[in-house]
Amino acid sequence: MICPKCKETLTKVNNSYKCVNNHSYDISKYGYVNLLLSKTNCGDPLESIRARNNFLSKDYYKPLADKIQKLIVYYNNSSEIKNILDCGCGTGYYSSSIQKVYPNRFNITGTDISKDAIMYASKKDKLSSYIVASSASLPLEDNTFDFAYIVFAPLFEEELSRVLKPNAIFIKVSPNVKHLYELKEKIYDNPYLNEPEVLNLSCFEKLENLTLTYNITTNSADIQDLVGMTPYFYKTSKENLERLNNVNSLDITIDFIIEVYKKAAN
């Protein structure tokens, strides 16, 4: 890690991290470090973070976690992967999933702008390192990571490229056209297909473009958590959201686009 103020290397001293200019950052009781210079609580509200943690704990997205693990193992066969970055990690679901299958095989660092999300991640995953930080200005040294993944989080290409080693692999996961379509059928009069995100990257070469599609069956509580963790929660009118109150079960399409990139060698 580097100091967000002066960019010098941070060294652990007792229960904090300090740089040569004596800027100091305490380690929380849960093990994470807050390196976000803003004093206000950024990112998703606590209510949304709780909903995400509840929903993901039911393993509805486990096929995606398994796919990320398989890609890490696959690319590890061609180049040694040791340091992994979970950029915009949220509550740490994907990193903790990797640690359960491959404990201590990889050094995983998760970053997120939300202190509440990082707190949840640190509580349940003691093998990874978690930092409160913005993806737009990562407090991490250049050329540090062999692999990175970004799941439903913003991509800042130049900053990500800076912290990745030459030839490092990175995965970007985004919603495909049918993702959560049945949920939208319940809350909107005119449900719409998602418009896939188009990335035009100059620092990376695309290696693969994959899709992952399957169906889940959710109960009423999980439906509410699913809505609560998505932008639909604050972009949809209260009247429309109340349409879900009487939905006891719902079959929902899960539809991901998984893009795999390699950083240029120079």
PDB file of C-alpha atoms in Angstrom:
ATOM      1  CA  MET A   1       0.000   0.000   0.000  1.00  0.00           C
ATOM      2  CA  ILE A   2       1.016   3.610  -0.509  1.00  0.00           C
ATOM      3  CA  CYS A   3       0.015   6.744   1.326  1.00  0.00           C
ATOM      4  CA  PRO A   4      -2.945   8.434  -0.385  1.00  0.00           C
ATOM      5  CA  LYS A   5      -1.513  11.852   0.520  1.00  0.00           C
ATOM      6  CA  CYS A   6       2.135  11.652  -0.530  1.00  0.00           C
ATOM      7  CA  LYS A   7       2.289   8.307  -2.425  1.00  0.00           C
ATOM      8  CA  GLU A   8       5.119   6.970  -0.261  1.00  0.00           C
ATOM      9  CA  THR A   9       5.133   3.314   0.827  1.00  0.00           C
ATOM     10  CA  LEU A  10       3.163   2.492   3.961  1.00  0.00           C
ATOM     11  CA  THR A  11       4.794   0.354   6.648  1.00  0.00           C
ATOM     12  CA  LYS A  12       2.975  -1.370   9.499  1.00  0.00           C
ATOM     13  CA  VAL A  13       3.865   0.090  12.897  1.00  0.00           C
ATOM     14  CA  ASN A  14       1.987  -1.529  15.790  1.00  0.00           C
ATOM     15  CA  ASN A  15      -1.722  -1.119  14.942  1.00  0.00           C
ATOM     16  CA  SER A  16      -1.386   1.372  12.122  1.00  0.00           C
ATOM     17  CA  TYR A  17       0.324   2.020   8.804  1.00  0.00           C
ATOM     18  CA  LYS A  18       2.728   4.944   8.444  1.00  0.00           C
ATOM     19  CA  CYS A  19       4.794   6.504   5.668  1.00  0.00           C
ATOM     20  CA  VAL A  20       8.143   8.326   5.885  1.00  0.00           C
ATOM     21  CA  ASN A  21       6.257  11.618   6.135  1.00  0.00           C
ATOM     22  CA  ASN A  22       4.518  10.338   9.262  1.00  0.00           C
ATOM     23  CA  HIS A  23       1.049  10.159   7.756  1.00  0.00           C
ATOM     24  CA  SER A  24      -0.715   7.501   9.804  1.00  0.00           C
ATOM     25  CA  TYR A  25      -3.717   5.235   9.163  1.00  0.00           C
ATOM     26  CA  ASP A  26      -5.172   3.025  11.873  1.00  0.00           C
ATOM     27  CA  ILE A  27      -6.026  -0.625  11.343  1.00  0.00           C
ATOM     28  CA  SER A  28      -9.648  -1.204  12.357  1.00  0.00           C
ATOM     29  CA  LYS A  29     -10.631  -3.899  14.844  1.00  0.00           C
ATOM     30  CA  TYR A  30     -11.879  -5.936  11.874  1.00  0.00           C
ATOM     31  CA  GLY A  31      -8.511  -5.711  10.099  1.00  0.00           C
ATOM     32  CA  TYR A  32      -9.174  -3.269   7.248  1.00  0.00           C
ATOM     33  CA  VAL A  33      -7.486   0.094   6.612  1.00  0.00           C
ATOM     34  CA  ASN A  34      -9.308   3.258   5.550  1.00  0.00           C
ATOM     35  CA  LEU A  35      -7.175   5.060   2.961  1.00  0.00           C
ATOM     36  CA  LEU A  36      -9.984   7.193   1.565  1.00  0.00           C
ATOM     37  CA  LEU A  37      -9.162  10.851   2.152  1.00  0.00           C
ATOM     38  CA  SER A  38     -12.822  11.897   2.160  1.00  0.00           C
ATOM     39  CA  LYS A  39     -14.267  12.057   5.671  1.00  0.00           C
ATOM     40  CA  THR A  40     -17.814  11.445   4.495  1.00  0.00           C
ATOM     41  CA  ASN A  41     -19.162   7.905   4.141  1.00  0.00           C
ATOM     42  CA  CYS A  42     -19.080   7.207   0.404  1.00  0.00           C
ATOM     43  CA  GLY A  43     -20.544   4.467  -1.738  1.00  0.00           C
ATOM     44  CA  ASP A  44     -23.824   2.620  -1.360  1.00  0.00           C
ATOM     45  CA  PRO A  45     -25.942   3.257   1.756  1.00  0.00           C
ATOM     46  CA  LEU A  46     -25.802   0.755   4.613  1.00  0.00           C
ATOM     47  CA  GLU A  47     -29.281  -0.543   3.771  1.00  0.00           C
ATOM     48  CA  SER A  48     -28.089  -1.529   0.303  1.00  0.00           C
ATOM     49  CA  ILE A  49     -24.905  -3.105   1.664  1.00  0.00           C
ATOM     50  CA  ARG A  50     -26.937  -5.251   4.081  1.00  0.00           C
ATOM     51  CA  ALA A  51     -29.231  -6.346   1.264  1.00  0.00           C
ATOM     52  CA  ARG A  52     -26.246  -7.332  -0.902  1.00  0.00           C
ATOM     53  CA  ASN A  53     -24.638  -9.263   1.913  1.00  0.00           C
ATOM     54  CA  ASN A  54     -27.893 -11.119   2.657  1.00  0.00           C
ATOM     55  CA  PHE A  55     -28.546 -11.991  -0.982  1.00  0.00           C
ATOM     56  CA  LEU A  56     -25.026 -13.089  -1.858  1.00  0.00           C
ATOM     57  CA  SER A  57     -24.796 -15.206   1.299  1.00  0.00           C
ATOM     58  CA  LYS A  58     -27.498 -17.450  -0.233  1.00  0.00           C
ATOM     59  CA  ASP A  59     -25.036 -18.300  -3.055  1.00  0.00           C
ATOM     60  CA  TYR A  60     -27.329 -17.247  -5.885  1.00  0.00           C
ATOM     61  CA  TYR A  61     -24.211 -15.931  -7.626  1.00  0.00           C
ATOM     62  CA  LYS A  62     -22.010 -18.910  -6.794  1.00  0.00           C
ATOM     63  CA  PRO A  63     -21.792 -19.990 -10.476  1.00  0.00           C
ATOM     64  CA  LEU A  64     -20.139 -16.640 -11.181  1.00  0.00           C
ATOM     65  CA  ALA A  65     -17.745 -17.036  -8.249  1.00  0.00           C
ATOM     66  CA  ASP A  66     -16.892 -20.535  -9.529  1.00  0.00           C
ATOM     67  CA  LYS A  67     -16.282 -19.186 -13.038  1.00  0.00           C
ATOM     68  CA  ILE A  68     -13.907 -16.502 -11.751  1.00  0.00           C
ATOM     69  CA  GLN A  69     -11.992 -19.175  -9.813  1.00  0.00           C
ATOM     70  CA  LYS A  70     -11.735 -21.384 -12.913  1.00  0.00           C
ATOM     71  CA  LEU A  71     -10.383 -18.478 -14.961  1.00  0.00           C
ATOM     72  CA  ILE A  72      -7.774 -17.722 -12.311  1.00  0.00           C
ATOM     73  CA  VAL A  73      -6.638 -21.361 -12.305  1.00  0.00           C
ATOM     74  CA  TYR A  74      -6.667 -21.517 -16.113  1.00  0.00           C
ATOM     75  CA  TYR A  75      -4.507 -18.433 -16.555  1.00  0.00           C
ATOM     76  CA  ASN A  76      -2.296 -19.458 -13.646  1.00  0.00           C
ATOM     77  CA  ASN A  77      -1.131 -22.355 -15.800  1.00  0.00           C
ATOM     78  CA  SER A  78       0.407 -19.965 -18.331  1.00  0.00           C
ATOM     79  CA  SER A  79       1.743 -17.302 -15.948  1.00  0.00           C
ATOM     80  CA  GLU A  80       2.278 -17.425 -12.208  1.00  0.00           C
ATOM     81  CA  ILE A  81      -0.572 -15.642 -10.406  1.00  0.00           C
ATOM     82  CA  LYS A  82       0.102 -14.676  -6.807  1.00  0.00           C
ATOM     83  CA  ASN A  83      -1.291 -11.186  -6.160  1.00  0.00           C
ATOM     84  CA  ILE A  84      -4.962 -10.607  -6.997  1.00  0.00           C
ATOM     85  CA  LEU A  85      -6.951  -7.368  -6.870  1.00  0.00           C
ATOM     86  CA  ASP A  86     -10.722  -7.342  -6.280  1.00  0.00           C
ATOM     87  CA  CYS A  87     -11.482  -3.809  -7.439  1.00  0.00           C
ATOM     88  CA  GLY A  88     -14.832  -2.523  -6.166  1.00  0.00           C
ATOM     89  CA  CYS A  89     -15.119  -5.633  -3.999  1.00  0.00           C
ATOM     90  CA  GLY A  90     -18.299  -4.705  -2.138  1.00  0.00           C
ATOM     91  CA  THR A  91     -18.866  -7.162   0.707  1.00  0.00           C
ATOM     92  CA  GLY A  92     -16.042  -9.427  -0.505  1.00  0.00           C
ATOM     93  CA  TYR A  93     -18.186 -12.313  -1.740  1.00  0.00           C
ATOM     94  CA  TYR A  94     -15.947 -13.323  -4.650  1.00  0.00           C
ATOM     95  CA  SER A  95     -12.673 -12.979  -2.752  1.00  0.00           C
ATOM     96  CA  SER A  96     -13.942 -14.935   0.235  1.00  0.00           C
ATOM     97  CA  SER A  97     -15.205 -17.631  -2.159  1.00  0.00           C
ATOM     98  CA  ILE A  98     -11.713 -18.005  -3.613  1.00  0.00           C
ATOM     99  CA  GLN A  99     -10.155 -18.187  -0.158  1.00  0.00           C
ATOM    100  CA  LYS A 100     -12.551 -20.969   0.862  1.00  0.00           C
ATOM    101  CA  VAL A 101     -11.432 -23.126  -2.071  1.00  0.00           C
ATOM    102  CA  TYR A 102      -7.766 -22.055  -2.202  1.00  0.00           C
ATOM    103  CA  PRO A 103      -6.884 -20.813   1.306  1.00  0.00           C
ATOM    104  CA  ASN A 104      -3.679 -18.737   1.304  1.00  0.00           C
ATOM    105  CA  ARG A 105      -2.781 -19.760  -2.258  1.00  0.00           C
ATOM    106  CA  PHE A 106      -3.282 -16.189  -3.465  1.00  0.00           C
ATOM    107  CA  ASN A 107      -2.668 -12.793  -1.879  1.00  0.00           C
ATOM    108  CA  ILE A 108      -6.031 -11.087  -2.436  1.00  0.00           C
ATOM    109  CA  THR A 109      -6.586  -7.372  -1.868  1.00  0.00           C
ATOM    110  CA  GLY A 110     -10.112  -5.980  -2.002  1.00  0.00           C
ATOM    111  CA  THR A 111     -10.845  -2.277  -2.391  1.00  0.00           C
ATOM    112  CA  ASP A 112     -14.145  -0.433  -2.208  1.00  0.00           C
ATOM    113  CA  ILE A 113     -15.219   3.148  -1.626  1.00  0.00           C
ATOM    114  CA  SER A 114     -17.812   2.037   0.943  1.00  0.00           C
ATOM    115  CA  LYS A 115     -16.536   1.670   4.494  1.00  0.00           C
ATOM    116  CA  ASP A 116     -19.641  -0.352   5.403  1.00  0.00           C
ATOM    117  CA  ALA A 117     -19.019  -2.823   2.564  1.00  0.00           C
ATOM    118  CA  ILE A 118     -15.360  -3.233   3.550  1.00  0.00           C
ATOM    119  CA  MET A 119     -16.407  -3.831   7.162  1.00  0.00           C
ATOM    120  CA  TYR A 120     -18.679  -6.693   6.073  1.00  0.00           C
ATOM    121  CA  ALA A 121     -15.906  -8.136   3.890  1.00  0.00           C
ATOM    122  CA  SER A 122     -13.294  -7.968   6.665  1.00  0.00           C
ATOM    123  CA  LYS A 123     -15.560  -9.592   9.217  1.00  0.00           C
ATOM    124  CA  LYS A 124     -16.097 -12.756   7.185  1.00  0.00           C
ATOM    125  CA  ASP A 125     -12.786 -13.061   5.307  1.00  0.00           C
ATOM    126  CA  LYS A 126      -9.657 -12.998   7.431  1.00  0.00           C
ATOM    127  CA  LEU A 127      -7.363 -14.297   4.679  1.00  0.00           C
ATOM    128  CA  SER A 128      -7.735 -11.362   2.271  1.00  0.00           C
ATOM    129  CA  SER A 129      -6.684  -7.748   2.838  1.00  0.00           C
ATOM    130  CA  TYR A 130      -9.345  -5.042   2.540  1.00  0.00           C
ATOM    131  CA  ILE A 131      -8.902  -1.319   1.991  1.00  0.00           C
ATOM    132  CA  VAL A 132     -11.419   1.535   1.902  1.00  0.00           C
ATOM    133  CA  ALA A 133     -10.317   3.310  -1.272  1.00  0.00           C
ATOM    134  CA  SER A 134     -11.553   4.702  -4.551  1.00  0.00           C
ATOM    135  CA  SER A 135     -10.916   2.764  -7.767  1.00  0.00           C
ATOM    136  CA  ALA A 136     -10.146   6.122  -9.384  1.00  0.00           C
ATOM    137  CA  SER A 137      -7.115   6.586  -7.130  1.00  0.00           C
ATOM    138  CA  LEU A 138      -5.870   3.290  -5.741  1.00  0.00           C
ATOM    139  CA  PRO A 139      -3.422   3.585  -2.806  1.00  0.00           C
ATOM    140  CA  LEU A 140      -1.354   0.747  -4.252  1.00  0.00           C
ATOM    141  CA  GLU A 141       2.107   0.568  -5.786  1.00  0.00           C
ATOM    142  CA  ASP A 142       2.696   0.347  -9.535  1.00  0.00           C
ATOM    143  CA  ASN A 143       3.016  -3.092 -11.165  1.00  0.00           C
ATOM    144  CA  THR A 144       1.840  -5.017  -8.112  1.00  0.00           C
ATOM    145  CA  PHE A 145      -0.901  -7.409  -9.237  1.00  0.00           C
ATOM    146  CA  ASP A 146      -0.916 -10.441 -11.525  1.00  0.00           C
ATOM    147  CA  PHE A 147      -4.701 -10.643 -11.837  1.00  0.00           C
ATOM    148  CA  ALA A 148      -7.739  -8.457 -11.154  1.00  0.00           C
ATOM    149  CA  TYR A 149     -11.500  -8.696 -11.398  1.00  0.00           C
ATOM    150  CA  ILE A 150     -14.197  -6.041 -11.414  1.00  0.00           C
ATOM    151  CA  VAL A 151     -17.746  -7.275 -10.821  1.00  0.00           C
ATOM    152  CA  PHE A 152     -20.531  -4.742 -11.439  1.00  0.00           C
ATOM    153  CA  ALA A 153     -18.231  -1.870 -10.464  1.00  0.00           C
ATOM    154  CA  PRO A 154     -16.766   1.113 -12.337  1.00  0.00           C
ATOM    155  CA  LEU A 155     -13.594   0.653 -14.378  1.00  0.00           C
ATOM    156  CA  PHE A 156     -10.884   3.314 -14.363  1.00  0.00           C
ATOM    157  CA  GLU A 157      -8.636   1.924 -17.061  1.00  0.00           C
ATOM    158  CA  GLU A 158      -5.430   3.899 -16.590  1.00  0.00           C
ATOM    159  CA  GLU A 159      -5.453   3.460 -12.820  1.00  0.00           C
ATOM    160  CA  LEU A 160      -6.096  -0.263 -13.086  1.00  0.00           C
ATOM    161  CA  SER A 161      -3.344  -0.589 -15.680  1.00  0.00           C
ATOM    162  CA  ARG A 162      -0.935   1.252 -13.377  1.00  0.00           C
ATOM    163  CA  VAL A 163      -1.251  -1.275 -10.532  1.00  0.00           C
ATOM    164  CA  LEU A 164      -1.216  -4.370 -12.769  1.00  0.00           C
ATOM    165  CA  LYS A 165       2.002  -6.018 -13.878  1.00  0.00           C
ATOM    166  CA  PRO A 166       2.819  -6.321 -17.593  1.00  0.00           C
ATOM    167  CA  ASN A 167       0.815  -9.202 -19.136  1.00  0.00           C
ATOM    168  CA  ALA A 168      -1.475  -9.340 -16.089  1.00  0.00           C
ATOM    169  CA  ILE A 169      -5.021 -10.628 -16.628  1.00  0.00           C
ATOM    170  CA  PHE A 170      -8.154  -8.746 -15.690  1.00  0.00           C
ATOM    171  CA  ILE A 171     -11.828  -9.759 -15.772  1.00  0.00           C
ATOM    172  CA  LYS A 172     -14.759  -7.367 -16.153  1.00  0.00           C
ATOM    173  CA  VAL A 173     -18.216  -8.725 -15.257  1.00  0.00           C
ATOM    174  CA  SER A 174     -21.323  -6.794 -16.283  1.00  0.00           C
ATOM    175  CA  PRO A 175     -25.035  -7.550 -16.798  1.00  0.00           C
ATOM    176  CA  ASN A 176     -26.044  -9.173 -20.066  1.00  0.00           C
ATOM    177  CA  VAL A 177     -29.300  -8.369 -21.887  1.00  0.00           C
ATOM    178  CA  LYS A 178     -31.640 -10.663 -19.907  1.00  0.00           C
ATOM    179  CA  HIS A 179     -30.148 -10.147 -16.436  1.00  0.00           C
ATOM    180  CA  LEU A 180     -32.985  -9.896 -13.851  1.00  0.00           C
ATOM    181  CA  TYR A 181     -35.574  -9.503 -16.617  1.00  0.00           C
ATOM    182  CA  GLU A 182     -38.395 -11.189 -14.678  1.00  0.00           C
ATOM    183  CA  LEU A 183     -37.811  -8.797 -11.789  1.00  0.00           C
ATOM    184  CA  LYS A 184     -38.274  -5.864 -14.153  1.00  0.00           C
ATOM    185  CA  GLU A 185     -41.464  -7.454 -15.472  1.00  0.00           C
ATOM    186  CA  LYS A 186     -42.897  -7.217 -11.965  1.00  0.00           C
ATOM    187  CA  ILE A 187     -41.989  -3.599 -11.255  1.00  0.00           C
ATOM    188  CA  TYR A 188     -42.245  -1.903 -14.660  1.00  0.00           C
ATOM    189  CA  ASP A 189     -45.170  -1.545 -17.056  1.00  0.00           C
ATOM    190  CA  ASN A 190     -42.736  -1.723 -19.961  1.00  0.00           C
ATOM    191  CA  PRO A 191     -39.760  -3.911 -18.964  1.00  0.00           C
ATOM    192  CA  TYR A 192     -36.629  -3.479 -21.042  1.00  0.00           C
ATOM    193  CA  LEU A 193     -33.615  -5.540 -22.007  1.00  0.00           C
ATOM    194  CA  ASN A 194     -30.257  -4.384 -20.689  1.00  0.00           C
ATOM    195  CA  GLU A 195     -27.910  -2.655 -23.092  1.00  0.00           C
ATOM    196  CA  PRO A 196     -24.533  -4.384 -22.769  1.00  0.00           C
ATOM    197  CA  GLU A 197     -21.624  -2.200 -21.728  1.00  0.00           C
ATOM    198  CA  VAL A 198     -19.144  -1.508 -24.528  1.00  0.00           C
ATOM    199  CA  LEU A 199     -15.511  -1.153 -23.471  1.00  0.00           C
ATOM    200  CA  ASN A 200     -12.984   0.453 -25.786  1.00  0.00           C
ATOM    201  CA  LEU A 201      -9.745  -0.105 -23.927  1.00  0.00           C
ATOM    202  CA  SER A 202      -6.334   1.080 -25.042  1.00  0.00           C
ATOM    203  CA  CYS A 203      -4.208  -0.433 -22.257  1.00  0.00           C
ATOM    204  CA  PHE A 204      -5.552  -3.967 -22.587  1.00  0.00           C
ATOM    205  CA  GLU A 205      -5.984  -6.666 -25.212  1.00  0.00           C
ATOM    206  CA  LYS A 206      -9.225  -8.668 -25.135  1.00  0.00           C
ATOM    207  CA  LEU A 207      -8.639 -12.409 -24.824  1.00  0.00           C
ATOM    208  CA  GLU A 208     -12.134 -13.793 -24.328  1.00  0.00           C
ATOM    209  CA  ASN A 209     -15.759 -12.720 -24.318  1.00  0.00           C
ATOM    210  CA  LEU A 210     -17.845 -15.168 -22.284  1.00  0.00           C
ATOM    211  CA  THR A 211     -21.425 -15.353 -21.083  1.00  0.00           C
ATOM    212  CA  LEU A 212     -22.923 -17.094 -18.074  1.00  0.00           C
ATOM    213  CA  THR A 213     -26.698 -17.571 -17.978  1.00  0.00           C
ATOM    214  CA  TYR A 214     -28.845 -19.574 -15.563  1.00  0.00           C
ATOM    215  CA  ASN A 215     -32.090 -19.323 -13.576  1.00  0.00           C
ATOM    216  CA  ILE A 216     -32.685 -18.952  -9.850  1.00  0.00           C
ATOM    217  CA  THR A 217     -35.843 -19.324  -7.754  1.00  0.00           C
ATOM    218  CA  THR A 218     -36.145 -16.701  -5.036  1.00  0.00           C
ATOM    219  CA  ASN A 219     -38.485 -16.277  -2.075  1.00  0.00           C
ATOM    220  CA  SER A 220     -40.066 -12.999  -0.976  1.00  0.00           C
ATOM    221  CA  ALA A 221     -37.262 -11.995   1.419  1.00  0.00           C
ATOM    222  CA  ASP A 222     -34.555 -12.662  -1.159  1.00  0.00           C
ATOM    223  CA  ILE A 223     -36.488 -10.712  -3.798  1.00  0.00           C
ATOM    224  CA  GLN A 224     -36.484  -7.687  -1.505  1.00  0.00           C
ATOM    225  CA  ASP A 225     -32.746  -8.079  -0.872  1.00  0.00           C
ATOM    226  CA  LEU A 226     -32.062  -8.432  -4.604  1.00  0.00           C
ATOM    227  CA  VAL A 227     -33.911  -5.206  -5.340  1.00  0.00           C
ATOM    228  CA  GLY A 228     -32.197  -3.504  -2.413  1.00  0.00           C
ATOM    229  CA  MET A 229     -28.714  -4.256  -3.762  1.00  0.00           C
ATOM    230  CA  THR A 230     -29.439  -2.990  -7.293  1.00  0.00           C
ATOM    231  CA  PRO A 231     -29.934   0.513  -8.744  1.00  0.00           C
ATOM    232  CA  TYR A 232     -33.617  -0.359  -9.136  1.00  0.00           C
ATOM    233  CA  PHE A 233     -34.023   0.356  -5.419  1.00  0.00           C
ATOM    234  CA  TYR A 234     -33.363   4.091  -5.767  1.00  0.00           C
ATOM    235  CA  LYS A 235     -34.272   4.550  -9.447  1.00  0.00           C
ATOM    236  CA  THR A 236     -37.769   3.035  -9.196  1.00  0.00           C
ATOM    237  CA  SER A 237     -40.804   4.716  -7.679  1.00  0.00           C
ATOM    238  CA  LYS A 238     -42.056   3.507  -4.317  1.00  0.00           C
ATOM    239  CA  GLU A 239     -45.374   2.626  -5.945  1.00  0.00           C
ATOM    240  CA  ASN A 240     -43.681   0.334  -8.455  1.00  0.00           C
ATOM    241  CA  LEU A 241     -41.490  -1.302  -5.805  1.00  0.00           C
ATOM    242  CA  GLU A 242     -44.581  -2.066  -3.742  1.00  0.00           C
ATOM    243  CA  ARG A 243     -45.719  -4.386  -6.542  1.00  0.00           C
ATOM    244  CA  LEU A 244     -43.206  -6.885  -5.172  1.00  0.00           C
ATOM    245  CA  ASN A 245     -44.831  -7.008  -1.726  1.00  0.00           C
ATOM    246  CA  ASN A 246     -47.219  -9.757  -2.751  1.00  0.00           C
ATOM    247  CA  VAL A 247     -44.699 -11.785  -4.762  1.00  0.00           C
ATOM    248  CA  ASN A 248     -43.853 -14.870  -2.702  1.00  0.00           C
ATOM    249  CA  SER A 249     -41.649 -16.621  -5.249  1.00  0.00           C
ATOM    250  CA  LEU A 250     -40.065 -15.656  -8.533  1.00  0.00           C
ATOM    251  CA  ASP A 251     -37.946 -17.443 -11.137  1.00  0.00           C
ATOM    252  CA  ILE A 252     -35.308 -14.988 -12.357  1.00  0.00           C
ATOM    253  CA  THR A 253     -32.806 -15.102 -15.192  1.00  0.00           C
ATOM    254  CA  ILE A 254     -29.202 -14.430 -14.189  1.00  0.00           C
ATOM    255  CA  ASP A 255     -27.227 -13.306 -17.224  1.00  0.00           C
ATOM    256  CA  PHE A 256     -23.600 -12.148 -17.076  1.00  0.00           C
ATOM    257  CA  ILE A 257     -21.050 -10.962 -19.617  1.00  0.00           C
ATOM    258  CA  ILE A 258     -17.510 -11.926 -18.611  1.00  0.00           C
ATOM    259  CA  GLU A 259     -14.759 -10.159 -20.552  1.00  0.00           C
ATOM    260  CA  VAL A 260     -11.154 -11.249 -20.138  1.00  0.00           C
ATOM    261  CA  TYR A 261      -8.286  -8.864 -20.928  1.00  0.00           C
ATOM    262  CA  LYS A 262      -4.489  -8.879 -20.791  1.00  0.00           C
ATOM    263  CA  LYS A 263      -2.414  -5.811 -20.016  1.00  0.00           C
ATOM    264  CA  ALA A 264       0.039  -4.804 -22.690  1.00  0.00           C
ATOM    265  CA  ALA A 265       3.627  -5.860 -21.989  1.00  0.00           C
ATOM    266  CA  ASN A 266       5.022  -2.321 -22.219  1.00  0.00           C
TER     267      ASN A 266
END
